[in-house]
Amino acid sequence: MRCGVFLCECGGNISGVLDLDSLADVARGADGIVSVSRSQFMCGTEGRRLIEQAVEDRGLDRFVIGACSRRFQGPTFERIARELRLGENAVAFANLREGCSFVHRDEPEKAQSKAEKIVAAAIARAGFQSDLPRGRTFLHRSALIVGGGIAGVAAAEELAGAGIDVHLVEREQSLGGYMARLSKTFPTEDCAMCSLAPQLTGAALEPRTHIHTLTDVTEISGPPGEFRVKLRHRPRFVSEACVGCDDCTPVCPVSVSSEFDLGVAKRKAISRPFANAVPSLYAIDKRGASPCKSACPAGTSAQGYVALVAEGRFDEAYGVASAPNPFPSVCGRICTHPCESACARGDVDEPIAIAALKRFVADRVGPEIVVEKAPLVHSEKVAIVGAGPAGLTCARDLAKLGYQTTVFEALPVAGGMLKTGIPAYRLPKDVLGREIAAITALGVKVETGKRAGKDFSIDGLLADGYGAAFLAVGLQKSSEVEIAGAELEGTLRAVEFLRELNLGEKVTVGDRVVVIGGGDVALDAARSAIRLQKGSGREPDVTLAYRRTRAEMPALAEDVEQALEEGLKVEFLVAPLKIVGKKGHVSALELQRCELGEPDDSGRRRSVPIEGDFVEIAADNVVLAIGQEIVADFLEGCEGVEVERSQIQIDRETLMTGKAGVFAGGDAAATGGWTAIEAIAAGSRAARSIHNFLRGEQLLEIWPAKAAEARPSDEELAGQVVGQRVPAPLRNGAERRADWGEVVGTYSEEDAIAEANRCLNCAVCSECESCVKACPAGAIELDQTETIEELAVGAIIVTTGHKEFDARRKRPLGFGRFPNVVTQSQLARLLAPSGPTAGELKRPSDGSIPKKIFMLQCVGSRDCSSSGNEHCSAICCLFATLHASLIKQHDPDADVTIGYTDMRTPGKAHEEYYRLVQERGVRYVRSRSGEILEQPDGGLLVRFEDTVTGRKNEEVFDMVVLSAGLEASDGTTEIAHVAGLQQSSAGFIKEYHPKLRPVDTQRPGIFVAGTAQGPKSIPDTIAQAKAAAARVVSMLSAGYVLTPAQVASSDSEQCIGCGICVEVCPQGAAALTVGDSPHAVVDANSCRGCGICAAECPSGAMTLGGFSDEEILAEVMV
Amino acid sequence: MSEALVEEQAQAAETEDAERKIIGFFCRECAYAAADATGNARISLPPTIRSVLVPCTGRVSPLHLLKALADGADGVYLAGCLVGQCHYREGNLHAIDRVEFARALLQSVGVEPERVQMFTMSAADSPKFVAAARKMHETISNLPPLKRK
């Protein structure tokens, strides 16, 4: 080696402690040293000249700089080495200043000896330093800006002006960010929107700026210059066709808290945050399917009709409720309502009474609906066997699709189990009749008294010109129970018992009835028996015998409750042993007592007999209500249609049986539970499947894809006021058991609206489609989905901004608990002419004009407690001063007090403005506030200590405004993770160097500006944004960037392919090659040179450029 | 020169009152910056400490720690970023593991494990840097010079 040593005096900083001449002499004696010199300032031009000359005269191939820390002037000397064509790794550093002269001034002898070793170590290290190869990355002349607030928009303007394509990404639906929310700006008191709006419009009109709203950046990979970026575009559900006419928002029934108005106003599910929004399109906030919709087998938009009921729009509510379901009045009464079980309100207090609301609208609107015959579109006819809910729904849906349908029914009446299974006190016959009439009015033919297998055959139907058949025959027979005495007179089967009763045949029961079972059918039989006894002048004596306890009963809880009110007796934990007879007639039922054991496969606890414990109940009738079976004899000879375990076998996807064109559903071929709503859903699916079959193509989704369930967060649920459901009218138990009149009544209009208003609007958009009908431009597209886009960009600017400190974290201040405690940003909305009060300041609690206002500074800022942030939020003193001034100008009598810690007003014209506002009569009190207490009239008692006098004060104000500080926005935290950027306190993005490179991040090619970097005013934000744009311009103007020199590399000969480097690399830069003998390779563009891989590598194949083992050990061993 | 120095060092190590040699591997992102801040504030440090700049404490392998001790150092320590704040995610955690490993190894051959230590600090925490340097100096000064065979 031919090495030079250059010692720096640092203007005496080094030479004042160390004897550099002596040091130079020692250095001259070292191997390979061909030149030693000193300079007053090596980092200056003289230093550079010395190095240049030595390289030329002495043929140096490397050199040692004995000067300050490598962290200060390292880049300067590396640059000289590069420019002298030695390569930047040709320089080694001896830290003589921070590492020696500065810290050992009081021990010059030891300092001198240490300096000799430091220089020797650097010389030794230099001997191992070799040139590091560097590649070139070519640059995309485009940039990504993340965050569409004023910083992003300002940076975009500069970049587009420099001819660079800009992708401006914003997660909200419009550009504008925080500035769009402000009323006026300090210190000029000019309107925020007046300066912002032209900027936004400018961005929209600039052809080089591509605006992506409702978009998240999900991935950033690749090297600076050619970053690969993944964008996730969330659906807007409104197309570019939107003309911004606002016809949609008045008809939208869903109101939620407005994010744009920071919670001080509401917005609709379809909305535009402000008039000058860019883009000007509306957007729908649709978060998936509400839990009620997800739970409904028929996919009914329960949230939709509930929202419409809440607005008193009953006709439209009926439209939503009846669209998927021809039996809304029926289901409003007897549905097992899985929607209510899923309802999120149930986690707060009680679920919304969804079924009762459906019943209300259906009873109110249904009778007024005039149904017209559906036009026939297709030539094929469809036969439906069984006029229950599945069959009739299928017939209706097919009729609406334009098919002629005929429903064949064995019994003399239509309705199936709704008619013959459910007693009139639960479902009045005229209600069912009306909904069936609405189906036949469409042109559906119902032929009663036509029994399959006797009056016609399935094969015959197909031969007769029916294109398809749907078997919805239900389960028409009680299951046979193996119990001794079942043949005795007085033993009844529940299904048959109820059918005879509901068909109006003469049915009698004895004085004592025992019903075995715990389901809906058992209860219907038991409660019917009570009415039969009461109707013939006897005192009811009906006992239900159930093998488990009330908690395990499959029947609906409200039905059990009602039955008990009607005098039903229940024996829990008993299993029937035998029916005891006397003279061929039932006389008693013998039961085995049981206890609960381990849960079975269905999760219900098993009932286990208690040995030797029996009980006998005297009875004249025993009703068996333990399951139902199919009556399948009509399928004899019908090839391809199989029945197993009482179910017709179907292909679950298409509902088709083994015979082409023959479909089945409902209780006879269940795909879910055996309930009315499942049958209705099956009918609809069958109709869609039959349509696809007859048309020969997949036109309709048989099982529509379910959107992800949307549910309020636990935090939102916890914030709800606990109340209760509005009860529906219920007849007295003793009274109602004497007749067959309906037990439960319908809501009044008032009650229905009150109940519907309890809805939490889980999915926000309720999919009621009111906007679809109202939009004159046809712009609503409810089926839009998320899309992913990939871009290549040269550079990235992060302008993701801040959020307001959550003042609820300061509980004694009452924010979130007392309505008249607001934050400074909320006040901005209340003072904004475009805000909810049109610029007039009104108290949130009662709308009165506040006369006495207290503003509390430093909420969550300059706060070393665990609930606050240490930093000063920089803008709050002026933000409060501005708002106080605005209030005083609007109402000179208003008394505005600002309780401050210290007034901080640096910045141009800020101090002058502060003085002006003081003169306007705003009171500034240097103070510290302990707590705020709400008065009965909504006033607020503020306890504070005057920190000038030390006096403790109490004063009542009409309103309190908290100057909550600034924290990194959620978007800032997310982009920090996605881009691998470092965050400093309170989450702000850390800059590369706080003074010298304030808009660079630690990751080359990614820059930061605005409040994402730290709290600052609008002018500072814009200045920083333009600085970041300038950095991007200078970077992209170079045409190419060099890959970093200090990167890891692996020797493929030495590598054993263990993959440990791949595991430990924090950048994902290391990978194994594929093939027989895999070895590690490092992507030089992604490597950031930490060297973890080199330290972990077991074979010594991996090394880090500039920090090889030899280089490190050379320094250590001297 | 370097060979001469090594020799001198070896001789010095044989006497109890010889000047000790402590190698500190300082992370470029934090501890080295704290060291620079310490120097700029002209705070005195024990001259026994010799700093070696590394990009991340995760670059330092057990080999470096043991070689330093084998070739003349009486103590060696790492100063890296605070846990959870490594600029390369987990480099400092790797370093902590390797220090543990080296200490266990030393103990097994009868060398005091406290000759190898790990410290963490932020770039701004000059006092913590000074405390670490003084603690290291004190620990090593209270131990005899490391005897090598």
Short mmCIF file of N, CA, C and O in Angstrom, two decimals, chain A residues 781-869:
data_model
loop_
_atom_site.label_atom_id
_atom_site.label_comp_id
_atom_site.label_asym_id
_atom_site.label_seq_id
_atom_site.Cartn_x
_atom_site.Cartn_y
_atom_site.Cartn_z
N GLU A 781 -72.96 3.08 -7.64
CA GLU A 781 -72.52 1.73 -8.02
C GLU A 781 -72.22 0.94 -6.76
O GLU A 781 -71.08 0.89 -6.30
N LEU A 782 -73.28 0.32 -6.19
CA LEU A 782 -73.11 -0.34 -4.89
C LEU A 782 -72.26 -1.60 -4.97
O LEU A 782 -71.85 -2.13 -3.95
N ASP A 783 -71.99 -2.08 -6.20
CA ASP A 783 -71.21 -3.31 -6.30
C ASP A 783 -69.73 -3.05 -6.58
O ASP A 783 -68.98 -3.97 -6.88
N GLN A 784 -69.28 -1.81 -6.47
CA GLN A 784 -67.85 -1.55 -6.65
C GLN A 784 -67.04 -2.33 -5.61
O GLN A 784 -67.50 -2.53 -4.49
N THR A 785 -65.84 -2.75 -6.00
CA THR A 785 -64.98 -3.45 -5.04
C THR A 785 -63.60 -2.80 -5.00
O THR A 785 -63.26 -1.98 -5.85
N GLU A 786 -62.85 -3.21 -4.00
CA GLU A 786 -61.50 -2.71 -3.82
C GLU A 786 -60.61 -3.13 -5.00
O GLU A 786 -60.76 -4.23 -5.51
N THR A 787 -59.70 -2.25 -5.42
CA THR A 787 -58.75 -2.65 -6.46
C THR A 787 -57.34 -2.32 -6.00
O THR A 787 -57.14 -1.44 -5.17
N ILE A 788 -56.39 -3.05 -6.55
CA ILE A 788 -54.98 -2.83 -6.21
C ILE A 788 -54.28 -2.32 -7.46
O ILE A 788 -54.49 -2.84 -8.55
N GLU A 789 -53.46 -1.29 -7.30
CA GLU A 789 -52.72 -0.75 -8.44
C GLU A 789 -51.25 -0.74 -8.08
O GLU A 789 -50.88 -0.48 -6.95
N GLU A 790 -50.40 -1.04 -9.07
CA GLU A 790 -48.97 -0.98 -8.81
C GLU A 790 -48.35 0.12 -9.65
O GLU A 790 -48.70 0.29 -10.82
N LEU A 791 -47.46 0.87 -9.03
CA LEU A 791 -46.82 1.99 -9.71
C LEU A 791 -45.31 1.86 -9.53
O LEU A 791 -44.84 1.27 -8.58
N ALA A 792 -44.57 2.48 -10.45
CA ALA A 792 -43.13 2.64 -10.24
C ALA A 792 -42.88 4.14 -10.16
O ALA A 792 -43.34 4.90 -11.03
N VAL A 793 -42.21 4.57 -9.10
CA VAL A 793 -41.92 6.00 -8.94
C VAL A 793 -40.46 6.18 -8.53
O VAL A 793 -39.85 5.29 -7.94
N GLY A 794 -39.95 7.36 -8.84
CA GLY A 794 -38.55 7.62 -8.53
C GLY A 794 -38.33 8.03 -7.09
O GLY A 794 -37.34 7.67 -6.47
N ALA A 795 -39.28 8.80 -6.55
CA ALA A 795 -39.10 9.33 -5.20
C ALA A 795 -40.45 9.41 -4.50
O ALA A 795 -41.50 9.31 -5.14
N ILE A 796 -40.40 9.57 -3.18
CA ILE A 796 -41.63 9.58 -2.38
C ILE A 796 -41.56 10.73 -1.38
O ILE A 796 -40.51 10.97 -0.78
N ILE A 797 -42.67 11.44 -1.25
CA ILE A 797 -42.76 12.45 -0.19
C ILE A 797 -43.90 12.05 0.74
O ILE A 797 -45.01 11.77 0.28
N VAL A 798 -43.61 12.00 2.02
CA VAL A 798 -44.63 11.64 3.01
C VAL A 798 -45.20 12.93 3.62
O VAL A 798 -44.46 13.71 4.23
N THR A 799 -46.48 13.15 3.40
CA THR A 799 -47.14 14.35 3.94
C THR A 799 -48.44 13.91 4.60
O THR A 799 -49.52 14.38 4.25
N THR A 800 -48.32 12.97 5.51
CA THR A 800 -49.52 12.34 6.07
C THR A 800 -50.07 13.07 7.29
O THR A 800 -51.10 12.66 7.83
N GLY A 801 -49.42 14.13 7.71
CA GLY A 801 -50.02 15.02 8.69
C GLY A 801 -50.15 14.51 10.11
O GLY A 801 -49.54 13.52 10.51
N HIS A 802 -50.99 15.20 10.86
CA HIS A 802 -51.12 14.96 12.29
C HIS A 802 -52.57 14.66 12.64
O HIS A 802 -53.46 14.73 11.80
N LYS A 803 -52.78 14.32 13.89
CA LYS A 803 -54.14 14.28 14.42
C LYS A 803 -54.14 15.03 15.75
O LYS A 803 -53.07 15.25 16.34
N GLU A 804 -55.34 15.39 16.18
CA GLU A 804 -55.44 16.10 17.44
C GLU A 804 -55.27 15.09 18.59
O GLU A 804 -55.79 13.98 18.52
N PHE A 805 -54.57 15.51 19.62
CA PHE A 805 -54.44 14.69 20.83
C PHE A 805 -55.84 14.33 21.33
O PHE A 805 -56.74 15.19 21.35
N ASP A 806 -56.05 13.08 21.68
CA ASP A 806 -57.36 12.64 22.17
C ASP A 806 -57.56 13.14 23.61
O ASP A 806 -57.02 12.57 24.56
N ALA A 807 -58.34 14.22 23.73
CA ALA A 807 -58.46 14.89 25.04
C ALA A 807 -59.20 14.05 26.07
O ALA A 807 -59.19 14.37 27.26
N ARG A 808 -59.80 12.94 25.63
CA ARG A 808 -60.45 12.05 26.61
C ARG A 808 -59.42 11.44 27.54
O ARG A 808 -59.74 10.97 28.62
N ARG A 809 -58.15 11.42 27.06
CA ARG A 809 -57.09 10.87 27.90
C ARG A 809 -56.88 11.73 29.14
O ARG A 809 -56.25 11.29 30.11
N LYS A 810 -57.37 12.98 29.11
CA LYS A 810 -57.31 13.85 30.28
C LYS A 810 -58.70 13.87 30.91
O LYS A 810 -59.47 14.81 30.72
N ARG A 811 -59.03 12.81 31.60
CA ARG A 811 -60.40 12.62 32.08
C ARG A 811 -60.93 13.77 32.94
O ARG A 811 -62.07 14.18 32.78
N PRO A 812 -60.11 14.35 33.85
CA PRO A 812 -60.66 15.43 34.70
C PRO A 812 -61.13 16.64 33.90
O PRO A 812 -61.89 17.47 34.41
N LEU A 813 -60.72 16.75 32.64
CA LEU A 813 -61.14 17.91 31.84
C LEU A 813 -62.53 17.70 31.22
O LEU A 813 -63.08 18.63 30.63
N GLY A 814 -63.07 16.50 31.32
CA GLY A 814 -64.47 16.29 30.96
C GLY A 814 -64.74 16.13 29.48
O GLY A 814 -65.91 15.99 29.08
N PHE A 815 -63.72 16.15 28.63
CA PHE A 815 -63.98 16.02 27.20
C PHE A 815 -64.56 14.64 26.90
O PHE A 815 -64.09 13.64 27.42
N GLY A 816 -65.62 14.63 26.09
CA GLY A 816 -66.28 13.37 25.79
C GLY A 816 -67.37 13.05 26.79
O GLY A 816 -68.26 12.26 26.53
N ARG A 817 -67.31 13.72 27.97
CA ARG A 817 -68.35 13.49 28.98
C ARG A 817 -69.29 14.69 29.04
O ARG A 817 -70.49 14.54 29.23
N PHE A 818 -68.73 15.89 28.94
CA PHE A 818 -69.54 17.11 29.01
C PHE A 818 -69.65 17.71 27.61
O PHE A 818 -68.62 18.05 27.00
N PRO A 819 -70.86 17.86 27.09
CA PRO A 819 -71.00 18.31 25.69
C PRO A 819 -70.41 19.69 25.43
O PRO A 819 -70.00 19.97 24.31
N ASN A 820 -70.33 20.54 26.45
CA ASN A 820 -69.85 21.90 26.19
C ASN A 820 -68.34 22.03 26.35
O ASN A 820 -67.80 23.14 26.33
N VAL A 821 -67.66 20.90 26.52
CA VAL A 821 -66.20 20.92 26.46
C VAL A 821 -65.83 20.43 25.06
O VAL A 821 -66.12 19.29 24.69
N VAL A 822 -65.24 21.33 24.25
CA VAL A 822 -64.88 20.95 22.88
C VAL A 822 -63.37 21.21 22.70
O VAL A 822 -62.74 21.83 23.54
N THR A 823 -62.85 20.73 21.59
CA THR A 823 -61.44 21.01 21.31
C THR A 823 -61.35 22.21 20.37
O THR A 823 -62.33 22.62 19.75
N GLN A 824 -60.14 22.73 20.26
CA GLN A 824 -59.91 23.90 19.41
C GLN A 824 -60.27 23.57 17.95
O GLN A 824 -60.82 24.41 17.25
N SER A 825 -60.02 22.35 17.50
CA SER A 825 -60.35 21.99 16.12
C SER A 825 -61.86 21.90 15.92
O SER A 825 -62.38 22.28 14.88
N GLN A 826 -62.54 21.37 16.95
CA GLN A 826 -64.00 21.35 16.85
C GLN A 826 -64.54 22.77 16.82
O GLN A 826 -65.48 23.07 16.08
N LEU A 827 -63.92 23.65 17.62
CA LEU A 827 -64.35 25.05 17.60
C LEU A 827 -64.16 25.65 16.21
O LEU A 827 -64.97 26.46 15.75
N ALA A 828 -63.09 25.21 15.53
CA ALA A 828 -62.86 25.71 14.17
C ALA A 828 -64.06 25.39 13.29
O ALA A 828 -64.51 26.21 12.49
N ARG A 829 -64.62 24.17 13.47
CA ARG A 829 -65.81 23.81 12.68
C ARG A 829 -67.01 24.63 13.11
O ARG A 829 -67.82 25.04 12.30
N LEU A 830 -67.13 24.88 14.43
CA LEU A 830 -68.29 25.64 14.92
C LEU A 830 -68.20 27.10 14.50
O LEU A 830 -69.21 27.80 14.44
N LEU A 831 -67.00 27.59 14.22
CA LEU A 831 -66.83 28.98 13.80
C LEU A 831 -66.81 29.12 12.28
O LEU A 831 -66.87 30.22 11.74
N ALA A 832 -66.70 27.98 11.57
CA ALA A 832 -66.56 28.05 10.11
C ALA A 832 -67.91 28.36 9.47
O ALA A 832 -68.92 27.76 9.82
N PRO A 833 -67.93 29.30 8.53
CA PRO A 833 -69.18 29.62 7.84
C PRO A 833 -69.76 28.39 7.14
O PRO A 833 -70.97 28.27 6.97
N SER A 834 -68.89 27.43 6.77
CA SER A 834 -69.38 26.21 6.10
C SER A 834 -69.69 25.12 7.12
O SER A 834 -70.04 24.01 6.74
N GLY A 835 -69.55 25.44 8.41
CA GLY A 835 -69.74 24.42 9.45
C GLY A 835 -71.20 24.21 9.80
O GLY A 835 -72.09 24.81 9.20
N PRO A 836 -71.43 23.35 10.79
CA PRO A 836 -72.79 22.94 11.13
C PRO A 836 -73.68 24.07 11.64
O PRO A 836 -74.90 23.99 11.55
N THR A 837 -73.06 25.15 12.20
CA THR A 837 -73.88 26.25 12.71
C THR A 837 -73.75 27.48 11.82
O THR A 837 -74.07 28.58 12.23
N ALA A 838 -73.24 27.28 10.61
CA ALA A 838 -73.06 28.36 9.64
C ALA A 838 -72.24 29.51 10.25
O ALA A 838 -72.46 30.68 9.96
N GLY A 839 -71.30 29.15 11.10
CA GLY A 839 -70.37 30.16 11.61
C GLY A 839 -70.82 30.83 12.88
O GLY A 839 -70.07 31.59 13.49
N GLU A 840 -72.05 30.57 13.32
CA GLU A 840 -72.49 31.17 14.57
C GLU A 840 -72.14 30.22 15.73
O GLU A 840 -72.49 29.04 15.69
N LEU A 841 -71.44 30.76 16.72
CA LEU A 841 -71.01 29.90 17.81
C LEU A 841 -72.19 29.58 18.72
O LEU A 841 -72.81 30.48 19.29
N LYS A 842 -72.50 28.29 18.81
CA LYS A 842 -73.59 27.85 19.68
C LYS A 842 -73.08 26.72 20.56
O LYS A 842 -72.24 25.92 20.13
N ARG A 843 -73.63 26.66 21.79
CA ARG A 843 -73.21 25.58 22.69
C ARG A 843 -73.76 24.25 22.20
O ARG A 843 -74.94 24.15 21.89
N PRO A 844 -72.93 23.24 22.16
CA PRO A 844 -73.43 21.94 21.69
C PRO A 844 -74.60 21.41 22.52
O PRO A 844 -75.51 20.79 21.99
N SER A 845 -74.64 21.67 23.83
CA SER A 845 -75.67 21.04 24.66
C SER A 845 -77.06 21.58 24.38
O SER A 845 -78.02 20.83 24.34
N ASP A 846 -77.19 22.90 24.18
CA ASP A 846 -78.54 23.45 24.04
C ASP A 846 -78.66 24.50 22.92
O ASP A 846 -79.73 25.10 22.76
N GLY A 847 -77.61 24.72 22.18
CA GLY A 847 -77.69 25.68 21.07
C GLY A 847 -77.70 27.13 21.51
O GLY A 847 -77.88 28.03 20.68
N SER A 848 -77.51 27.38 22.81
CA SER A 848 -77.50 28.79 23.26
C SER A 848 -76.17 29.44 22.89
O SER A 848 -75.18 28.76 22.60
N ILE A 849 -76.15 30.79 22.87
CA ILE A 849 -74.93 31.51 22.52
C ILE A 849 -74.07 31.62 23.79
O ILE A 849 -74.50 32.25 24.76
N PRO A 850 -72.87 31.04 23.79
CA PRO A 850 -72.04 31.13 24.99
C PRO A 850 -71.49 32.54 25.17
O PRO A 850 -71.01 33.16 24.22
N LYS A 851 -71.58 33.05 26.39
CA LYS A 851 -71.11 34.41 26.67
C LYS A 851 -69.76 34.38 27.36
O LYS A 851 -69.03 35.37 27.36
N LYS A 852 -69.47 33.29 28.03
CA LYS A 852 -68.26 33.23 28.81
C LYS A 852 -67.52 31.95 28.44
O LYS A 852 -68.03 30.85 28.64
N ILE A 853 -66.36 32.15 27.84
CA ILE A 853 -65.66 31.00 27.26
C ILE A 853 -64.25 30.91 27.84
O ILE A 853 -63.56 31.92 27.95
N PHE A 854 -63.86 29.69 28.20
CA PHE A 854 -62.52 29.46 28.72
C PHE A 854 -61.76 28.57 27.75
O PHE A 854 -62.27 27.54 27.31
N MET A 855 -60.56 29.01 27.39
CA MET A 855 -59.72 28.17 26.53
C MET A 855 -58.55 27.68 27.35
O MET A 855 -57.84 28.48 27.96
N LEU A 856 -58.36 26.37 27.36
CA LEU A 856 -57.30 25.78 28.16
C LEU A 856 -56.18 25.31 27.24
O LEU A 856 -56.39 24.49 26.34
N GLN A 857 -54.99 25.83 27.46
CA GLN A 857 -53.85 25.54 26.60
C GLN A 857 -53.09 24.29 27.05
O GLN A 857 -53.28 23.81 28.17
N CYS A 858 -52.23 23.82 26.17
CA CYS A 858 -51.30 22.72 26.48
C CYS A 858 -52.01 21.45 26.97
O CYS A 858 -51.54 20.79 27.90
N VAL A 859 -53.14 21.09 26.34
CA VAL A 859 -53.80 19.84 26.70
C VAL A 859 -53.10 18.72 25.96
O VAL A 859 -53.18 18.62 24.73
N GLY A 860 -52.37 17.91 26.70
CA GLY A 860 -51.62 16.81 26.09
C GLY A 860 -50.29 17.23 25.51
O GLY A 860 -49.59 16.43 24.92
N SER A 861 -49.93 18.52 25.64
CA SER A 861 -48.62 18.98 25.17
C SER A 861 -47.84 19.48 26.38
O SER A 861 -48.42 19.87 27.39
N ARG A 862 -46.52 19.53 26.25
CA ARG A 862 -45.63 19.99 27.31
C ARG A 862 -46.02 19.30 28.62
O ARG A 862 -46.14 19.92 29.67
N ASP A 863 -46.25 18.03 28.49
CA ASP A 863 -46.86 17.28 29.58
C ASP A 863 -46.06 16.01 29.75
O ASP A 863 -46.02 15.16 28.86
N CYS A 864 -45.38 15.88 30.86
CA CYS A 864 -44.49 14.73 31.03
C CYS A 864 -45.21 13.55 31.69
O CYS A 864 -44.59 12.53 31.97
N SER A 865 -46.52 13.68 31.94
CA SER A 865 -47.23 12.54 32.52
C SER A 865 -47.44 11.49 31.44
O SER A 865 -47.29 11.76 30.25
N SER A 866 -47.83 10.31 31.87
CA SER A 866 -47.94 9.21 30.91
C SER A 866 -49.10 9.41 29.94
O SER A 866 -49.13 8.85 28.86
N SER A 867 -50.07 10.26 30.31
CA SER A 867 -51.21 10.44 29.40
C SER A 867 -50.99 11.57 28.41
O SER A 867 -51.85 11.85 27.58
N GLY A 868 -49.84 12.25 28.49
CA GLY A 868 -49.62 13.38 27.57
C GLY A 868 -48.35 13.23 26.76
O GLY A 868 -47.71 12.18 26.77
N ASN A 869 -48.00 14.29 26.04
CA ASN A 869 -46.79 14.30 25.23
C ASN A 869 -45.86 15.39 25.74
O ASN A 869 -46.31 16.46 26.16
#
